[in-house]
CSV table of C-alpha atoms in Angstrom, one decimal:
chain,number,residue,atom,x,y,z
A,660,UNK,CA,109.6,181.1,58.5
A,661,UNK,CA,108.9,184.2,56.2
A,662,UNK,CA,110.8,182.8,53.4
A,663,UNK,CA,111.4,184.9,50.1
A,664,UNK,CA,109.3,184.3,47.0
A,665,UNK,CA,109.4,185.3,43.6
A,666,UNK,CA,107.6,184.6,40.6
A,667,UNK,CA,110.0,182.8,38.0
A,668,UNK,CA,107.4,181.5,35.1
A,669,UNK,CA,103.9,183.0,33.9
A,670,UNK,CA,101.7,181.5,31.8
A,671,UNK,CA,98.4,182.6,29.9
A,672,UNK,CA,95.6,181.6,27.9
A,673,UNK,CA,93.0,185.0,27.5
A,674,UNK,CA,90.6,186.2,24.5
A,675,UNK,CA,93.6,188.2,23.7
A,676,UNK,CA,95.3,185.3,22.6
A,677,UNK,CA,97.1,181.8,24.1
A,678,UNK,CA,100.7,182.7,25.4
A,679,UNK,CA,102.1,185.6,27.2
A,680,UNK,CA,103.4,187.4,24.5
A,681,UNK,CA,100.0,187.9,22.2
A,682,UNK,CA,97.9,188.3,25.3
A,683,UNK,CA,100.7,191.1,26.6
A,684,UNK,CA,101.2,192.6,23.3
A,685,UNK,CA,97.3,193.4,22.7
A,686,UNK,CA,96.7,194.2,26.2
A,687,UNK,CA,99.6,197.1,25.7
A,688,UNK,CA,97.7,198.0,22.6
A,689,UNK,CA,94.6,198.7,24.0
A,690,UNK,CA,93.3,195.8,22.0
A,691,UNK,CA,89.8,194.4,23.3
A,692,UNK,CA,88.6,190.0,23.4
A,693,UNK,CA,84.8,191.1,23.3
A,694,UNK,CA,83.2,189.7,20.5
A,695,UNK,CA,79.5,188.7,19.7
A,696,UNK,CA,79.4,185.0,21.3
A,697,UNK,CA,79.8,181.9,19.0
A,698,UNK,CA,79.2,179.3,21.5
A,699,UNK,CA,75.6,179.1,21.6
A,700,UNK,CA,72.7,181.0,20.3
A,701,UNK,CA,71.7,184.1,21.9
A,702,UNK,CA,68.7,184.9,19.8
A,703,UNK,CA,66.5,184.7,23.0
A,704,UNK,CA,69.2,186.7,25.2
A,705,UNK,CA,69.5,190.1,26.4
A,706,UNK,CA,73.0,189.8,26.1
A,707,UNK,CA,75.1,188.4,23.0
A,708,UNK,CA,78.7,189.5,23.7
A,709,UNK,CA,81.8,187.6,25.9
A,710,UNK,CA,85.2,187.2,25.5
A,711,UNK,CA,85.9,183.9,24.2
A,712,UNK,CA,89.4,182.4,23.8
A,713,UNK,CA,90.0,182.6,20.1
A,714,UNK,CA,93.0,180.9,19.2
A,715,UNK,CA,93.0,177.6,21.3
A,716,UNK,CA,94.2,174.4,20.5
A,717,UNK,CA,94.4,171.6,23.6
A,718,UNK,CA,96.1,169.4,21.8
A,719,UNK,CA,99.1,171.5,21.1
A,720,UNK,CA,99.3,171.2,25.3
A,721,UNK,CA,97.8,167.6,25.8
A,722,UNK,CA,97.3,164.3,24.3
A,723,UNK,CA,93.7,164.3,23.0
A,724,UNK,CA,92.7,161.4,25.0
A,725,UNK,CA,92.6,163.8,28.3
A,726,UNK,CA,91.3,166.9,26.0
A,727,UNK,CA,88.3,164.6,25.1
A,728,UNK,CA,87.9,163.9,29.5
A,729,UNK,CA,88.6,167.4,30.4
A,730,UNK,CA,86.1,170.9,30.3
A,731,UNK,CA,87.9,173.5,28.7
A,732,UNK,CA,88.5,175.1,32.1
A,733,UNK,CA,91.0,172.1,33.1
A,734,UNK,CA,92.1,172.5,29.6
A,735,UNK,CA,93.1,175.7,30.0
A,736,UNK,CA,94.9,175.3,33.3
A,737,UNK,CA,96.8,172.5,31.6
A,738,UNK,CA,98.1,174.8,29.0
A,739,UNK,CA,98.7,178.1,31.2
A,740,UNK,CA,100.7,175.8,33.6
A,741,UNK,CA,102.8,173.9,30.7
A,742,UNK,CA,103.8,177.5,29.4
A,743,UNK,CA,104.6,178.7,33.0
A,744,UNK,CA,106.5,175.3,33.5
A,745,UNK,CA,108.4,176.1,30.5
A,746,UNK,CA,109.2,179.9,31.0
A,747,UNK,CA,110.9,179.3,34.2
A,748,UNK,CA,113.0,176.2,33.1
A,749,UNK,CA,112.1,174.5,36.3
A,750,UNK,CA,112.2,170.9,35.9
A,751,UNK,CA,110.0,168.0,38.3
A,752,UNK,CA,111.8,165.4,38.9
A,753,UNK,CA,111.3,162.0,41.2
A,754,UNK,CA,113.7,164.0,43.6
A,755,UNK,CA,111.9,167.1,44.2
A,756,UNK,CA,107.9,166.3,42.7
A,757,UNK,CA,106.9,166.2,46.7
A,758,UNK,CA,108.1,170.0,47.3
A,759,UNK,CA,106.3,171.6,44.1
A,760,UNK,CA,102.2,172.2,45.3
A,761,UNK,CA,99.4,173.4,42.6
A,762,UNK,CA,97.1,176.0,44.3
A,763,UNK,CA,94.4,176.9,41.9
A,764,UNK,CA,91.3,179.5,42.0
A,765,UNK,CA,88.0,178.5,40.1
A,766,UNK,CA,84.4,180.2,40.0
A,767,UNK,CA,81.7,177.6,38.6
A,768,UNK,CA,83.7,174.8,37.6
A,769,UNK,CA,82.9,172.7,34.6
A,770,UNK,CA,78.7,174.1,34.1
A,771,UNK,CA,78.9,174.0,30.2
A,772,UNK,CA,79.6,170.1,30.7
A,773,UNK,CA,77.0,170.0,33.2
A,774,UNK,CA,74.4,172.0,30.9
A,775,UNK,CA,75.6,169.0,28.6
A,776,UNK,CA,74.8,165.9,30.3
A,777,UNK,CA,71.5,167.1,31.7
A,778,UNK,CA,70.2,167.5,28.1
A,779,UNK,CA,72.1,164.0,27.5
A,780,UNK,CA,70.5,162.4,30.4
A,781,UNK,CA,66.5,164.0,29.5
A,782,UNK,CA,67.1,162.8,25.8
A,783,UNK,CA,68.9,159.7,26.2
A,784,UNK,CA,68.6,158.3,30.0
A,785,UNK,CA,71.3,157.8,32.6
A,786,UNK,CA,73.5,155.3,30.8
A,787,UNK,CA,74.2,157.6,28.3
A,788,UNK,CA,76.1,159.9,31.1
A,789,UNK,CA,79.9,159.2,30.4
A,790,UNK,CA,81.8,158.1,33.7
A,791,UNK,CA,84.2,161.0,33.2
A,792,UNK,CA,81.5,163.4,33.8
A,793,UNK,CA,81.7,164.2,37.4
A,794,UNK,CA,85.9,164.6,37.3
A,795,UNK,CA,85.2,166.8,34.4
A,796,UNK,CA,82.7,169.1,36.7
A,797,UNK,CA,83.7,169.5,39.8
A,798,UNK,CA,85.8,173.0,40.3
A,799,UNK,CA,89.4,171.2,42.0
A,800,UNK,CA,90.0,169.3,39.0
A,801,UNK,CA,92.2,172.9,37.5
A,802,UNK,CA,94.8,171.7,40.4
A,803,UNK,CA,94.1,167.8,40.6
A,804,UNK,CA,95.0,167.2,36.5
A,805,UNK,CA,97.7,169.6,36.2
A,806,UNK,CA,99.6,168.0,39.2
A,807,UNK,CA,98.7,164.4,37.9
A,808,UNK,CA,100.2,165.9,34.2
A,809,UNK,CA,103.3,167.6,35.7
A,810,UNK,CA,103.5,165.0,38.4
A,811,UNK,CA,103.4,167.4,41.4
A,812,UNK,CA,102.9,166.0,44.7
A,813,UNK,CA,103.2,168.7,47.0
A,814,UNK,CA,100.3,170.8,48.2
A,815,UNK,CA,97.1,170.5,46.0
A,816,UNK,CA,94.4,172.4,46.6
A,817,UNK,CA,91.8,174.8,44.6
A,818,UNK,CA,89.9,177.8,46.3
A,819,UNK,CA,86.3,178.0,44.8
A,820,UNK,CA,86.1,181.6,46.2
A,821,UNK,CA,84.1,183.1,42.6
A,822,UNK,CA,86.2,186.3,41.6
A,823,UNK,CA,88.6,186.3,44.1
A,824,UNK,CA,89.8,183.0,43.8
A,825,UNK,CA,92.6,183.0,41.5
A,826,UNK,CA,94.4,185.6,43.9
A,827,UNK,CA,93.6,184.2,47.4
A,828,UNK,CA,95.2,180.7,45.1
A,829,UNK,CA,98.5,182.8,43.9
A,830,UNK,CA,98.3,184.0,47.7
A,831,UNK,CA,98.0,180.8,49.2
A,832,UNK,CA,100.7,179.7,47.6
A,833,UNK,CA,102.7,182.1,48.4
A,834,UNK,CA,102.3,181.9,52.3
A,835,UNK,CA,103.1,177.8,51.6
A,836,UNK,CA,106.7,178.7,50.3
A,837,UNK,CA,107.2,181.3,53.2
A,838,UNK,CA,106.1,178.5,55.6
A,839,UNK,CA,108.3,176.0,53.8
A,840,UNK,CA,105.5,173.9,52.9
A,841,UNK,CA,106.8,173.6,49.5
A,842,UNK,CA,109.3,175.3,47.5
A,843,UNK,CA,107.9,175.6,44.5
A,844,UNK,CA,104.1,176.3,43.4
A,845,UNK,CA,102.0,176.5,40.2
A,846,UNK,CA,99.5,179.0,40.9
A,847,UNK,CA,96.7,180.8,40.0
A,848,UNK,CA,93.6,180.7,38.2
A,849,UNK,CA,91.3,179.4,35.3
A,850,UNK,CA,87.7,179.4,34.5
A,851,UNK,CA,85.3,178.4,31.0
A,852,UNK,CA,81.6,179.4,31.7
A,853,UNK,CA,80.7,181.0,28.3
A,854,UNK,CA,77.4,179.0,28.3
A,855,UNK,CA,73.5,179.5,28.4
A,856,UNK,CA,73.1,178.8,32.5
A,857,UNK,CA,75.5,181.5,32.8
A,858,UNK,CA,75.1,184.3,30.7
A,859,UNK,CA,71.6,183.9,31.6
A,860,UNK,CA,71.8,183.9,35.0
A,861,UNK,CA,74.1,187.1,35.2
A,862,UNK,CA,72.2,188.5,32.5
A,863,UNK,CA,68.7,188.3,35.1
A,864,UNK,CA,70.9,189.4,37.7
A,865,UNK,CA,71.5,192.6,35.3
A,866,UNK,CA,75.5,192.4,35.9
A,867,UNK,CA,76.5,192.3,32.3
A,868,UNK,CA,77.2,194.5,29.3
A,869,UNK,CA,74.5,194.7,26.7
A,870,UNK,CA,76.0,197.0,24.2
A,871,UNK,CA,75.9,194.3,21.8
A,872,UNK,CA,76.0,196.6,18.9
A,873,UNK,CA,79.6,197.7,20.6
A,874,UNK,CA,81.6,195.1,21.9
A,875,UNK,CA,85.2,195.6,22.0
A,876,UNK,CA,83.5,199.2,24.0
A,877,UNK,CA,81.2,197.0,26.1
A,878,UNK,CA,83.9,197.0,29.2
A,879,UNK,CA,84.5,200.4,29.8
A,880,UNK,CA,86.0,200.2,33.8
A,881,UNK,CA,84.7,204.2,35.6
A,882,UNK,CA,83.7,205.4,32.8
A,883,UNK,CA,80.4,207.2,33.4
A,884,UNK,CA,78.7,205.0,30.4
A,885,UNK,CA,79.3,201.4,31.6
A,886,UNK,CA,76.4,199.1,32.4
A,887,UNK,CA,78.0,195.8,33.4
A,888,UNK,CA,80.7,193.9,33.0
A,889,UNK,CA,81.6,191.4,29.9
A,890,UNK,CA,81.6,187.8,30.9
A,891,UNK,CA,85.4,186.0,29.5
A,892,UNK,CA,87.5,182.7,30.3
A,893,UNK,CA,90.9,181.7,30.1
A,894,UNK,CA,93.4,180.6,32.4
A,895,UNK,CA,96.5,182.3,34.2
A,896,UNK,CA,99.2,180.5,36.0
A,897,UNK,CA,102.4,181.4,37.5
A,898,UNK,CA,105.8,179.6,38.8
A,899,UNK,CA,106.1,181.1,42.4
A,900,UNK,CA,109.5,180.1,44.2
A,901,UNK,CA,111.6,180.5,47.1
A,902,UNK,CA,113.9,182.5,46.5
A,903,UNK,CA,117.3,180.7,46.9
A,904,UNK,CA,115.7,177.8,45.4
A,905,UNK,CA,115.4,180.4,42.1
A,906,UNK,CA,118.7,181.8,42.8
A,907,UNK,CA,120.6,178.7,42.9
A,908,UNK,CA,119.4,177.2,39.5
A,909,UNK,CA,119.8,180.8,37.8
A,910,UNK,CA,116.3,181.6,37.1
A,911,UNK,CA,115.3,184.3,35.8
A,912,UNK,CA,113.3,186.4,38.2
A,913,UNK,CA,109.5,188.8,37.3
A,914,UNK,CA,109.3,190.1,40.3
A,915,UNK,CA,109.1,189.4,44.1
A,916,UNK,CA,105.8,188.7,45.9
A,917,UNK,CA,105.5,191.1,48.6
A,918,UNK,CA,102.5,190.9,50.1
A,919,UNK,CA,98.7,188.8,50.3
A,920,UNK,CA,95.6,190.3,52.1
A,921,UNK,CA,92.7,188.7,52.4
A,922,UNK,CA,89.1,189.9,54.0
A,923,UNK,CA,85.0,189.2,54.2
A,924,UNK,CA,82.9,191.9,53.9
A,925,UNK,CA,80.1,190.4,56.6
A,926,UNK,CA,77.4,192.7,54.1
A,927,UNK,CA,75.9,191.3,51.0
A,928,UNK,CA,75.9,188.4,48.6
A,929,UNK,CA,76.8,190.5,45.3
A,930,UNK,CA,77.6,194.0,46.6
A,931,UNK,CA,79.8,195.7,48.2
A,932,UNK,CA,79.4,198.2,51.1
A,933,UNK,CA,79.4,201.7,49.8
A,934,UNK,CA,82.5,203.0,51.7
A,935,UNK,CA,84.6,199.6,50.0
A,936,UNK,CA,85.3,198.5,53.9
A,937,UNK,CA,85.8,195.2,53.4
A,938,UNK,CA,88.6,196.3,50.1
A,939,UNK,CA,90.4,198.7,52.7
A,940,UNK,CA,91.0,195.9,55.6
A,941,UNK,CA,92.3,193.6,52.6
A,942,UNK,CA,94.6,196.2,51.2
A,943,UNK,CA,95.6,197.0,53.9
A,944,UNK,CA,96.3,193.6,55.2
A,945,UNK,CA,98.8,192.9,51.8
A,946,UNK,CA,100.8,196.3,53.0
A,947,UNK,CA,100.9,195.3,56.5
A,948,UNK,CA,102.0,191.6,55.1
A,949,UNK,CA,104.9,193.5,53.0
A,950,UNK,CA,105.9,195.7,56.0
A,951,UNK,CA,105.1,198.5,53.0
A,952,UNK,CA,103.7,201.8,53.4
A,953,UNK,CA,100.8,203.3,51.2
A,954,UNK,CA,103.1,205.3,49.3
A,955,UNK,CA,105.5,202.6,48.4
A,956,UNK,CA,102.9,201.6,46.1
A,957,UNK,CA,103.3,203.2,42.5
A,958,UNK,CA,100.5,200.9,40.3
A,959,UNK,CA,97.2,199.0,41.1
A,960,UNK,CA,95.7,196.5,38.7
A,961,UNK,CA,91.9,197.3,39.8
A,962,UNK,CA,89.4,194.9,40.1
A,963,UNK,CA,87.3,197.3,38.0
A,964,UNK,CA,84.5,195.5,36.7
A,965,UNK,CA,82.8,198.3,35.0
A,966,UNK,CA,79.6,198.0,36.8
A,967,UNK,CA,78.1,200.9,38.8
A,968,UNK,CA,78.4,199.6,42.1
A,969,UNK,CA,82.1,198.2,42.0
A,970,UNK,CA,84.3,201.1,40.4
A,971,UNK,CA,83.1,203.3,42.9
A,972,UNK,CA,83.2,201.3,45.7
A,973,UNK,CA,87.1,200.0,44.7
A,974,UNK,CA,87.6,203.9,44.1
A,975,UNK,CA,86.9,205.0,47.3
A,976,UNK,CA,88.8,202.2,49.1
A,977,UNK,CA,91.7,203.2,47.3
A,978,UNK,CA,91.5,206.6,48.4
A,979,UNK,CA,91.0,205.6,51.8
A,980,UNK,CA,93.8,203.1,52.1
A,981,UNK,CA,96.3,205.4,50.3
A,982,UNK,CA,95.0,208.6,51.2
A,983,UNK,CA,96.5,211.8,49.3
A,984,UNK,CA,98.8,208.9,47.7
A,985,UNK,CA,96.1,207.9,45.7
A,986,UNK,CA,95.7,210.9,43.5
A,987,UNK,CA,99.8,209.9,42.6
A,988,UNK,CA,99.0,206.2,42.2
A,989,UNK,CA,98.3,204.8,38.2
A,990,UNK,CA,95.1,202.5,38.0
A,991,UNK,CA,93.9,200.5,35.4
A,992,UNK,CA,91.9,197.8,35.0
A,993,UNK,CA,93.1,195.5,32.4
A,994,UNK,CA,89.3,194.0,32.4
A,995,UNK,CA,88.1,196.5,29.7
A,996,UNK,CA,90.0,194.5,27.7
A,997,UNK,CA,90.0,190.9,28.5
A,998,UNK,CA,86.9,191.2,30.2
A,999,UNK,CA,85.9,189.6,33.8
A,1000,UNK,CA,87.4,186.0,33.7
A,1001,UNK,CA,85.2,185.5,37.0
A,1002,UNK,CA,87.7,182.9,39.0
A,1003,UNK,CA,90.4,182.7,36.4
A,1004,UNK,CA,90.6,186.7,36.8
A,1005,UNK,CA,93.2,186.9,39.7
A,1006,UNK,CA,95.5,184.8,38.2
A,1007,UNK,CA,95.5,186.5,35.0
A,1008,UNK,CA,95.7,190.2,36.1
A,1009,UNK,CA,98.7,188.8,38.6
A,1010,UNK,CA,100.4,187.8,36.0
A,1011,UNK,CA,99.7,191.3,34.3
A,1012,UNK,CA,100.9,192.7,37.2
A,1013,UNK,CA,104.0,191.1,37.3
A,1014,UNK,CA,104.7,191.9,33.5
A,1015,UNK,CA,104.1,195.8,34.5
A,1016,UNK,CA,106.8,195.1,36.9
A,1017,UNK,CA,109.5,193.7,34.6
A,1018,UNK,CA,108.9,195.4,31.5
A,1019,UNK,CA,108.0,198.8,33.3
A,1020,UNK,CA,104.5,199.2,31.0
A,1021,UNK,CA,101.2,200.1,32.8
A,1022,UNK,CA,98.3,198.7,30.6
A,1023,UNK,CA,95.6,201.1,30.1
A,1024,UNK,CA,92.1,201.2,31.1
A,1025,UNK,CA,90.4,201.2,27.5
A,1026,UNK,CA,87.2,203.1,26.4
A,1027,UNK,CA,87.4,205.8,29.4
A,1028,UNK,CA,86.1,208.3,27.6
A,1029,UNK,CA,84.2,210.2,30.2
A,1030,UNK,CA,85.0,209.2,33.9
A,1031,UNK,CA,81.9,208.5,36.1
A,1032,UNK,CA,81.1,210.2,39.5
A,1033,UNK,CA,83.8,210.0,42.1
A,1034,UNK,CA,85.6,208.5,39.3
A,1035,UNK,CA,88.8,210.7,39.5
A,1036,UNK,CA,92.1,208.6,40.2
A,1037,UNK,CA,94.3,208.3,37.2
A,1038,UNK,CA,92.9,205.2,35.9
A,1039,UNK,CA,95.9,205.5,32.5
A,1040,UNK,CA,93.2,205.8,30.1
A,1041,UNK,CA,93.6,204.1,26.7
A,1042,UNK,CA,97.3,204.4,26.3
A,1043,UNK,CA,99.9,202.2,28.0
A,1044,UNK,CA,102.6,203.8,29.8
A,1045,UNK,CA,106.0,203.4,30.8
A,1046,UNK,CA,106.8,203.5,34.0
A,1047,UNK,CA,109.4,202.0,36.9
A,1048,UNK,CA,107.3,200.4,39.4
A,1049,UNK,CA,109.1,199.8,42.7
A,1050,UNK,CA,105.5,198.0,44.2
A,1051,UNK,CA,102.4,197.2,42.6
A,1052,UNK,CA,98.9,195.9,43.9
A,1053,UNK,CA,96.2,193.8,42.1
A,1054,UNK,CA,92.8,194.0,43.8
A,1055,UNK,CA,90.2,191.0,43.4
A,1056,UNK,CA,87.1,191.0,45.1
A,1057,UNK,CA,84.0,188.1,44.6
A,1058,UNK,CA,80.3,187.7,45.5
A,1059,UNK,CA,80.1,186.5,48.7
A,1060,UNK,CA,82.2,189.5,50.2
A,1061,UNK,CA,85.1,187.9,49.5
A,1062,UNK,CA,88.4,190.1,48.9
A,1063,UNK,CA,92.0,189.7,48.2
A,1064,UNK,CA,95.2,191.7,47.4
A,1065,UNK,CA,98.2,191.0,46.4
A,1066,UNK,CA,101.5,193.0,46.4
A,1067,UNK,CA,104.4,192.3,43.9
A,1068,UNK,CA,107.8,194.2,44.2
A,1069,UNK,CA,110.6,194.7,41.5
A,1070,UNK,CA,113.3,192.5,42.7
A,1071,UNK,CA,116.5,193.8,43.7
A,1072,UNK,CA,118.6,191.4,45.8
C-alpha cells in the first residue's frame, strides 16, 4: 500500500547520558562516553576502555521486580521505549494495542548474564540456575518485554543481524506501516555486552581501541591514527507512524522515513569487500525505495567504525553511490563519540539522524585530526554544524555482510 510514515517519538539511553536531551546535547558538543571500564577487571586485558552507560537507573522506568529478571539490555529497551512512548503522546489502549508492533535489533543478547550463571552453575550446581535465566538471555526478549510492559500486540519480532540490526528493525518497521500491518511501531535497537567474553573476544579479534591511556580519543572515525573501534551499550527506540494516523491526533512530527535498503555482501565474515559493494547496492536500494536521487541527499550518519578496514571501505561506497555529490555531502560518524553500540547502534544513530533533521545540527566526527588515506569527504570534524537537511542517510553495516540504510526526509506535508 506505500503508506506514509513518520517518526513521532525518540527515545535514548547512550554513555552520553539517559534521555534525548543529555545524549543530544553532548553529542553536539563533541563530548565523548569512553571511559576506562568499571565493570570488570581488566588487569589481564589488552583493552581497558568502553563506553558504559553512566547515569542509569531501571527503576526510574520499571518496577524492580522485572529490573531484578531482566539483563540490562532489556532494561534499556524498556526505558528507551517508555521515553519514546512518552515524547510522541501516543497512548495504547484495549482499542488499538493489536495495530501498535515492537521491531527490535539486538547483537549478542543477554552474554553478561550468561558469563553469570556459568560461573553459578561450576560453583554452585544446576539448581542454583534461576528459572528466569534463559528469558533474560535470549536476544528477542528487547521486543517480547517491552510489548508485554506497554501491552502491544501487534507485530513482534527482533532481528539478531549484529551491527545492522537496529536499522534493518527501524526498517522493518517501517515497511509494516506502509503495508498496513500495523499503524504504529516501537522500533529500533538496544544492546549491554560490556563484559569479559566480549571484550575479550573482540579484543583477540584485534577490532578494538587500545589507547587506553586516551580514551575519550580512542574512537577517532578516518582519521589516519585509529586502531579499532570502542565497544558501548545503550538502547535507541523510536515511535514510527502512519502518517494520517499522526496527523489526526496532532502529533508532533521528526521527520519522515523515506527510504530502507537492505543487502549481503556474499564475501567475508568480518570484512568488507574493498570497493564497499555490498554498501553501494544497500544505499542504493534506500534511494531507489525513496524514489530519491543521489544528490537529494545533503547528510550521512556513517557507519564509521574507526577501524582501518571500514572507513575506507564506507568511504568509497559513498563516492560511488553519490558520485561527484559526495565531495558536497556532510559525513560524520556520531560513533567517535558514543562509540560502537554493536546491535543497539542503528537505532541510536537513527534517532540521531532524525534530530539532525529537526533541529538542522550535524554532529561532528570528533578527534579527526589528520584524515587517513582516501579519507577525503567532509566528515564535519569536531564542530557541529548547522545546516537544513532536506534528506539524510544512516549507514549500518554488521559481520556477516550484512548491510542496511536508511533515508529520513524533513517533513513538509
Amino acid at each position: 500500500m506505500n503508506r506514509r510514515v513518520v517518526v513521532t517519538g525518540l527515545g535514548l539511553v547512550t554513555p552520553l547520558g539517559t534521555g534525548v536531551e543529555k545524549t543530544w546535547k553532548g553529542l553536539c558538543e563533541g563530548k565523548s562516553g569512553v571511559a576506562p571500564i568499571t565493570r570488570f577487571d581488566t588487569e589481564d586485558f589488552r583493552v581497558k576502555i568502553a563506553a558504559e552507560v553512566k547515569d542509569f537507573n531501571a527503576e526510574d522506568f520499571m518496577d524492580r521486580k522485572l529490573a531484578k529478571r531482566s539483563d540490562l539490555f532489556v532494561q534499556y529497551a524498556i526505558a528507551a521505549a517508555d521515553q519514546a512512548l512518552s515524547d510522541s503522546g501516543f497512548k495504547i489502549t484495549d482499542q488499538n494495542s493489536a495495530r501498535v508492533g515492537v521491531i527490535t535489533g539486538c547483537g549478542l543478547g543477554g552474554l553478561p548474564t550468561i558469563e553469570k550463571y556459568h560461573k553459578v552453575f561450576l560453583d554452585r550446581g544446576p539448581k542454583k540456575i534461576t528459572p528466569f535465566f534463559i528469558p533474560m538471555v535470549i536476544p528477542n526478549m528487547n521486543a517480547g518485554v517491552v510489548s508485554i510492559h506497554i501491552r502491544a500486540r501487534g507485530p513482534n519480532l527482533t532481528l539478531t543481524t549484529a551491527c545492522a540490526a537496529g536499522s534493518h528493525a527501524v526498517g522493518e518497521a517501517f515497511q509494516s506501516i506502509r503495508r498496513s500491518d500495523c499503524d504504529v511501531a516501537v522500533a529500533g535497537g538496544s544492546e549491554s555486552v560490556i563484559c569479559p567474553l566480549a571484550v575479550g573476544g573482540f579484543g583477540a579479534m584485534k577490532a578494538l581501541s587500545t589507547r587506553n591511556n586516551e580514551p575519550e580519543k580512542a574512537s577517532r572515525p578516518f582519521d589516519k591514527d585509529r586502531d579499532g573501534f570502542v565497544i558501548a551499550e545503550g538502547a535507541g527506540m523510536l515511535i514510527l507512524e502512519e502518517l494520517e494516523h499522526a496527523l489526526n491526533r496532532g502529533a508532533k512530527i521528526y521527520a519522515e522515513m523515506a527510504g530502507y535498503g537492505l543487502s549481503g555482501d556474499g564475501y567475508h565474515i568480518t570484512s568488507p569487500p574493498e570497493d564497499g559493494e555490498g554498501a553501494v547496492r544497500c544505499m542504493r536500494a534506500a534511494l531507489d525505495c525513496a524514489g530519491a536521487e543521489p544528490d537529494n541527499v545533503d547528510y550521512i550518519n556513517a557507519h564509521g567504525t574507526s577501524t582501518q578496514v571500514n572507513d575506507i571501505c564506507e568511504t568509497r561506497a559513498v563516492k560511488t553511490v553519490f558520485g561527484e555529490h559526495a565531495y558536497k555531502l556532510a559525513v560524520s560518524s556520531t560513533k567517535s563519540m558514543t562509540g560502537h553500540m554493536l546491535g543497539g547502534a542503528g537505532g541510536i544513530e537513527t534517532v540521531f539522524t532524525a534530530l539532525a533533521i529537526h533541529t538542522e545540527t550535524i554532529p561532528p566526527t570528533a578527534n579527526l585530526e589528520n584524515p587517513g588515506p582516501e579519507c577525503d569527504l567532509d566528515y564535519v570534524p569536531n564542530m557541529a554544524r548547522k545546516a537544513k537537511i532536506r534528506m539524510a542517510m544512516s549507514n549500518t553495516f554488521g559481520f556477516g555482510g550484512t548491510n542496511a540504510s536508511l533515508l529520513l526526509k524533513r517533513y513538509e506535508g
